[in-house]
Amino acid sequence: MPNKNFEPRDQRIDDALDTSGVRHRATLKQEWPLLLLLLFVWGALWQDFSLGNMVFGVIIALLIVNLFPLPPVVLSGRINAWYCLKLFIWFLGQVFAASVHVAWLALVRGKRTRSAVIAVPLRTDSDLIVMTVGHVLTLIPGSFVIDVDRSSSTLYLHYIDIESPADVEKARAGIRDIERRLIMAIGSRDEYEAIKSECGPNFDARKG
Amino acid sequence: MLDIVIWICGIMLGLGAVACLVRVAKGPSILDRVLALDVMLLIISAALCLEMVLHKHTDYLLFVVAACMLGFIGSVTVSRFVSDQRNA
Amino acid sequence: MEIFLDVLVAVLLILGCLMSLIAGIGLLTFPDMLTRMHAATKPQVLGFLLIFAGLAIYLRSWAVVPVLVLAWGMQLLTAPVSAHMIGRSGYRTKHAAKETLFSDELSHVVNKVNGTPPTGTTPVSKTGSPDEQD
């Protein structure tokens, strides 16, 4: 069944081209975060954030994005700095706890460690959120993404230390909690409202 | 006091590197070896940081950044190679 | 204050290096490749955060912070991608031992796409994996 295998690839090409088959070019409005990032890389590598160096950095960044164009990353257009900060601090705490857990497994359990491949259907249908959820959960030791089903926003991940169906449910709830936090930080307005109504009025007070 | 700290850290990094080497030798698959070499590269970057602490300079900072990019490109290349073998 | 910062540096460096050591031990003791991947992520995220923080505090310099943030940020951006690539090709090429898995909710999807019957047996790859010869 060769056709079935090529389906995702065609989808990807569709995203990069518009209806007439011309490649999408990102506009400056879509691209400014990337330019800012490249500028930061330039300044950090020179360890020099003076005005002259920055101007040269902008020129180099513009040169790079025009010589090596990529399909535009569609951001949701909404960002909440407070939830981003909360997400970051929660992420650091989570990384610390998970590191200790995996270290304990490595030292004590060793060969008897059991894990599972679990499917986590996400609520969102935005590529950006699916990608960031996968990214965050891979950075937290103990889980990483093996495969993604883009049409149904399902992540297939490998999760360590699973020994009962209850553990599977707990892991799945944890991933959906990451998704909730990410949508609250960078999700689009519709998704934000949906999460808010799903979790009730005191969704902010709930601790993960 | 710093000397003792550097010694402790150096011994831990050395043991970690030896463990990685054992995994590289044992395998059993090419992906295990890539993974172990990836960790080895991280240990080398950590050792560069320790050296900067010991001699109080910042000359190797860019090597640390470069080592991180190298590890990424290396493991992605090998895993592409492994999956292509299967499809061929 | 100086003494406090020095002790902090020592603790950060030792914890950071301990993460690398534990990653090495994890590489040795975990039973299969996919589980070993978890051990490898640890020094990348937490270990480097601790070591970089120790380095910046030890040098008492704000000038190195952007470079260290860049190095750590690069780790954060690239580590999941390479972990996913290795994990995916490991899963699909059956390099990964399946018997240590408690459950597997992906196998029937992969079997459907590949056209192999959804039995519990491990399909043998056509060419044989490159490392089985040695």
XYZ file of C-alpha atoms in Angstrom:
430
model
C 0.000 0.000 0.000
C 2.408 2.720 -1.095
C -0.262 5.429 -1.272
C -1.050 5.178 2.385
C 2.565 5.757 3.325
C 2.830 8.938 1.306
C -0.224 10.585 2.769
C 1.506 12.511 5.557
C 4.240 13.670 3.241
C 1.710 15.174 0.821
C 0.065 16.966 3.706
C 3.363 18.509 4.618
C 3.986 19.669 1.066
C 0.492 21.148 1.015
C 1.364 23.251 4.022
C 4.459 24.638 2.372
C 2.751 25.532 -0.914
C -0.259 27.730 -1.579
C -3.097 26.845 -3.962
C -1.213 27.822 -7.123
C 1.742 25.648 -6.142
C 3.994 28.546 -5.201
C 6.021 28.213 -2.054
C 4.760 30.209 0.916
C 7.076 32.971 1.969
C 6.835 34.065 5.544
C 6.093 37.750 5.953
C 8.123 39.940 8.252
C 5.195 39.996 10.660
C 5.286 36.208 10.984
C 9.025 36.034 11.095
C 10.065 38.576 13.684
C 10.413 36.028 16.535
C 12.839 34.022 14.402
C 14.785 37.187 13.526
C 14.957 38.126 17.191
C 16.231 34.649 18.061
C 18.932 34.804 15.382
C 19.912 38.251 16.637
C 20.244 36.862 20.170
C 22.396 33.973 18.913
C 24.648 36.437 17.103
C 25.027 38.694 20.113
C 25.589 35.802 22.499
C 28.246 34.206 20.339
C 30.173 37.486 20.099
C 29.398 38.261 23.757
C 28.761 41.777 22.538
C 25.324 43.429 22.574
C 26.506 46.873 21.454
C 24.529 48.802 18.841
C 26.945 48.316 15.936
C 27.121 44.565 16.428
C 23.335 44.367 16.699
C 22.837 46.243 13.410
C 25.196 43.825 11.710
C 23.334 40.952 13.383
C 20.017 42.142 11.918
C 21.603 42.230 8.453
C 22.945 38.677 8.868
C 19.584 37.440 10.210
C 17.701 38.936 7.242
C 20.248 37.391 4.889
C 19.814 33.955 6.468
C 16.006 33.914 6.389
C 16.008 35.080 2.757
C 18.696 32.684 1.554
C 17.283 29.658 3.392
C 13.510 30.222 3.497
C 11.336 27.937 5.605
C 7.563 27.576 5.594
C 6.152 30.045 8.116
C 5.440 28.873 11.652
C 1.872 29.867 12.401
C 1.686 31.205 15.938
C -1.608 31.449 17.745
C -1.370 35.202 18.181
C -1.943 35.001 21.930
C 0.653 34.755 24.660
C 0.231 35.101 28.392
C 3.473 36.045 30.109
C 2.250 35.065 33.584
C 1.293 31.528 32.517
C 4.561 31.246 30.556
C 6.504 32.042 33.715
C 4.388 29.609 35.724
C 4.912 26.960 33.059
C 8.681 27.491 33.130
C 8.963 27.238 36.907
C 6.666 24.197 36.942
C 8.810 22.699 34.153
C 12.012 23.113 36.172
C 10.418 21.522 39.221
C 9.066 18.691 37.107
C 12.484 18.112 35.499
C 14.084 17.957 38.922
C 11.525 15.507 40.333
C 11.625 13.305 37.244
C 15.435 13.280 37.225
C 15.488 12.030 40.795
C 12.884 9.402 39.893
C 14.821 8.121 36.860
C 18.054 8.160 38.885
C 16.360 6.025 41.531
C 15.174 3.624 38.821
C 18.669 3.410 37.316
C 20.357 2.734 40.639
C 17.806 0.501 42.370
C 15.496 -1.104 39.805
C 17.938 -1.506 36.949
C 17.019 -4.462 34.777
C 13.582 -4.891 36.335
C 12.362 -1.505 35.052
C 9.194 -1.834 32.982
C 7.841 0.778 30.619
C 4.983 1.158 28.162
C 4.108 2.719 24.836
C 0.931 4.684 25.380
C -1.306 6.689 23.063
C -2.383 10.109 24.300
C -5.132 11.807 22.274
C -4.847 15.561 22.742
C -7.738 18.003 22.820
C -6.074 20.551 20.540
C -5.821 20.396 16.762
C -3.114 23.023 16.408
C 0.256 21.758 15.164
C 2.048 24.257 17.360
C 0.523 22.948 20.585
C 1.021 19.288 19.614
C 4.663 20.038 18.852
C 5.276 21.961 22.066
C 3.561 19.309 24.199
C 5.815 16.676 22.620
C 8.838 18.873 23.184
C 8.109 19.586 26.828
C 7.316 15.980 27.718
C 10.480 14.759 26.014
C 12.563 17.249 27.997
C 11.111 15.922 31.232
C 12.983 12.658 31.878
C 10.740 9.608 31.915
C 8.847 10.060 28.673
C 9.571 10.751 25.027
C 7.598 10.848 21.797
C 7.934 7.900 19.433
C 5.311 8.856 16.893
C 2.658 11.434 16.139
C -0.639 10.999 14.350
C -1.248 14.445 13.007
C -4.799 13.953 11.733
C -6.110 12.999 15.185
C -3.495 14.925 17.264
C -2.451 11.714 18.984
C 0.976 11.379 20.552
C 2.470 7.910 20.946
C 5.010 8.030 23.701
C 7.324 5.780 25.595
C 6.787 6.133 29.310
C 9.084 4.687 31.942
C 8.061 2.873 35.142
C 4.590 1.666 34.124
C 3.445 -1.489 35.856
C -0.336 -1.332 35.989
C -3.260 0.130 34.012
C -3.616 2.742 36.740
C -0.081 3.961 35.963
C -1.075 4.331 32.309
C -4.056 6.484 33.235
C -1.901 8.582 35.565
C 0.667 9.145 32.818
C -2.052 10.109 30.367
C -3.540 12.602 32.819
C -0.061 14.084 33.328
C 0.384 14.670 29.609
C -3.043 16.281 29.332
C -2.042 18.543 32.213
C 1.007 19.665 30.215
C -1.338 20.401 27.322
C -3.624 22.439 29.578
C -0.702 24.518 30.854
C 0.631 25.097 27.339
C -2.738 26.171 25.981
C -3.106 28.570 28.885
C 0.336 30.013 28.063
C 0.423 30.138 24.261
C -2.796 28.578 22.923
C -5.232 30.465 20.728
C -8.146 32.323 22.299
C -10.720 29.643 21.380
C -8.692 26.859 22.921
C -8.046 28.970 26.004
C -11.781 29.509 26.497
C -12.455 25.801 25.931
C -9.910 24.806 28.574
C -11.299 27.392 30.957
C -14.855 26.103 30.648
C -13.698 22.482 30.859
C -11.815 22.943 34.100
C -14.432 25.063 35.816
C -14.122 28.483 37.454
C -11.189 27.625 39.707
C -9.006 26.221 36.917
C -6.191 28.541 37.913
C -6.108 27.345 41.501
C -5.688 23.709 40.532
C -2.157 22.604 41.286
C -0.424 20.115 39.019
C 38.129 23.502 48.796
C 37.668 23.947 45.065
C 40.399 21.417 44.335
C 38.484 18.721 46.189
C 35.250 19.621 44.392
C 36.983 19.436 41.010
C 38.458 16.062 41.955
C 35.080 14.668 42.976
C 33.439 15.998 39.813
C 36.264 14.699 37.641
C 36.013 11.224 39.113
C 32.244 11.164 38.611
C 32.559 12.337 35.011
C 35.296 9.791 34.393
C 33.175 6.935 35.736
C 30.251 8.139 33.625
C 32.468 8.190 30.540
C 33.697 4.662 31.271
C 30.090 3.476 31.601
C 29.312 5.049 28.215
C 32.319 3.337 26.670
C 31.179 -0.026 28.026
C 27.770 0.562 26.461
C 29.430 1.539 23.157
C 31.431 -1.702 23.229
C 28.481 -3.892 24.233
C 25.951 -2.453 21.827
C 23.849 -4.434 20.961
C 22.399 -2.143 18.297
C 23.877 0.824 16.453
C 21.296 3.097 18.100
C 22.554 2.100 21.557
C 26.030 3.107 20.503
C 24.896 6.454 19.121
C 23.015 7.122 22.335
C 26.046 6.280 24.451
C 28.321 8.455 22.303
C 25.808 11.280 22.622
C 26.029 11.056 26.402
C 29.805 10.850 26.089
C 29.827 14.147 24.168
C 27.738 15.712 26.930
C 30.236 14.455 29.503
C 33.048 16.011 27.475
C 31.163 19.336 27.427
C 30.695 19.087 31.176
C 34.434 18.439 31.521
C 35.130 21.576 29.460
C 32.982 23.536 31.910
C 34.932 22.055 34.814
C 38.184 23.058 33.167
C 36.876 26.610 32.822
C 36.104 26.617 36.541
C 39.530 25.249 37.384
C 41.513 27.795 35.381
C 38.952 30.595 35.642
C 38.584 31.498 31.976
C 35.797 31.471 29.361
C 37.663 30.320 26.263
C 35.781 27.048 25.823
C 32.242 28.409 25.990
C 31.826 28.230 22.228
C 33.129 24.673 22.167
C 30.328 23.733 24.526
C 27.755 25.270 22.157
C 29.396 23.555 19.171
C 29.523 20.174 20.935
C 25.787 20.367 21.543
C 25.098 20.989 17.844
C 27.485 18.173 16.855
C 25.694 15.680 19.066
C 22.355 16.625 17.556
C 23.512 16.349 13.948
C 25.321 13.089 14.649
C 22.408 11.270 16.248
C 19.874 12.523 13.681
C 22.134 11.418 10.827
C 22.639 7.934 12.211
C 18.962 7.415 12.982
C 18.075 8.505 9.438
C 20.633 6.026 8.167
C 19.115 3.227 10.244
C 15.553 3.869 9.092
C 16.633 4.186 5.428
C 18.311 0.774 5.583
C 15.012 -0.757 6.452
C 13.049 0.910 3.662
C 15.615 0.085 0.969
C 28.503 36.032 51.101
C 31.583 34.927 49.181
C 31.750 31.710 51.164
C 28.061 31.074 50.585
C 28.498 31.523 46.816
C 31.504 29.203 46.806
C 29.572 26.492 48.605
C 26.680 26.993 46.194
C 29.074 26.580 43.245
C 30.457 23.381 44.759
C 26.985 21.920 45.313
C 25.820 22.855 41.801
C 28.911 21.377 40.134
C 28.784 18.150 42.113
C 25.055 17.663 41.473
C 25.526 18.432 37.785
C 28.340 15.902 37.440
C 26.314 13.393 39.457
C 23.626 13.640 36.752
C 26.211 12.644 34.142
C 27.383 9.735 36.285
C 23.807 8.529 36.796
C 23.188 8.800 33.053
C 26.189 6.531 32.511
C 24.939 4.066 35.113
C 21.467 4.191 33.571
C 22.955 3.358 30.177
C 24.455 0.237 31.741
C 21.605 -0.965 33.924
C 18.427 -0.292 31.950
C 17.178 -3.371 30.084
C 16.454 -2.113 26.562
C 17.246 0.699 24.194
C 14.056 2.715 24.610
C 14.439 2.733 28.378
C 18.068 3.777 28.054
C 16.941 6.844 26.111
C 15.443 8.191 29.332
C 18.805 7.985 31.045
C 20.388 9.994 28.246
C 17.998 12.962 28.529
C 18.967 13.632 32.119
C 22.406 15.250 31.830
C 21.153 17.260 28.895
C 18.480 19.171 30.760
C 19.114 19.200 34.495
C 22.849 18.406 34.556
C 23.751 21.232 32.225
C 21.457 23.672 33.966
C 23.270 22.976 37.246
C 26.768 23.043 35.734
C 26.106 26.238 33.768
C 24.623 27.929 36.820
C 27.677 26.881 38.828
C 30.017 28.210 36.143
C 28.268 31.584 35.880
C 28.217 32.034 39.660
C 31.843 30.988 39.965
C 33.011 33.440 37.306
C 30.849 36.165 38.965
C 30.152 37.516 35.510
C 26.917 38.513 33.777
C 28.701 38.613 30.415
C 28.809 34.820 30.104
C 25.106 34.400 30.911
C 23.828 34.938 27.312
C 26.239 32.312 25.961
C 25.263 29.841 28.653
C 21.570 30.539 28.028
C 22.257 29.940 24.335
C 24.068 26.656 25.008
C 21.302 25.453 27.328
C 18.580 26.658 24.962
C 20.210 24.776 22.100
C 20.174 21.640 24.249
C 16.490 22.166 24.983
C 15.664 22.677 21.311
C 17.712 19.816 19.878
C 17.514 17.084 22.532
C 13.837 16.173 21.945
C 14.323 16.077 18.171
C 17.230 13.648 18.310
C 15.471 11.602 21.025
C 12.408 11.322 18.807
C 14.459 10.379 15.738
C 16.397 7.675 17.589
C 13.309 6.386 19.385
C 11.230 6.256 16.236
C 13.788 4.437 14.136
C 14.530 2.140 17.077
C 10.860 1.285 17.462
C 10.231 0.765 13.763
C 13.344 -1.304 13.053
C 12.630 -3.582 16.021
C 15.966 -2.759 17.594
C 14.022 -2.166 20.738
C 13.172 -5.185 22.865
C 9.393 -5.317 23.224
C 9.236 -7.809 26.073
C 10.044 -5.192 28.712
C 6.999 -3.155 27.718
C 4.010 -3.340 29.993
C 1.634 -2.409 27.182
C 1.976 -1.178 23.627
C -0.727 0.976 22.082
C 1.228 1.783 18.918
C 2.021 -1.682 17.534
C -1.347 -2.247 15.858
C -1.110 1.147 14.115
C 2.368 0.427 12.792
C 1.333 -3.066 11.721
C -1.663 -1.658 9.850
C 0.491 0.871 8.009
C 3.127 -1.715 7.134
C 0.533 -4.236 6.007
C 1.772 -6.937 8.361
C -0.803 -8.934 10.307
C -1.370 -7.619 13.825
C 0.021 -10.637 15.592
C 2.208 -10.489 18.638
C 5.179 -11.926 16.785
C 8.020 -9.639 15.806
C 8.206 -9.147 12.041
C 11.690 -9.816 10.669
C 13.056 -6.938 8.637
C 13.911 -7.750 5.053
C 17.565 -6.794 4.993
C 18.381 -7.666 8.570
C 19.656 -4.992 10.874
C 23.266 -3.897 10.326
C 24.431 -4.737 13.806
C 23.165 -8.264 14.045
C 26.204 -9.570 12.234
C 28.715 -8.526 14.856
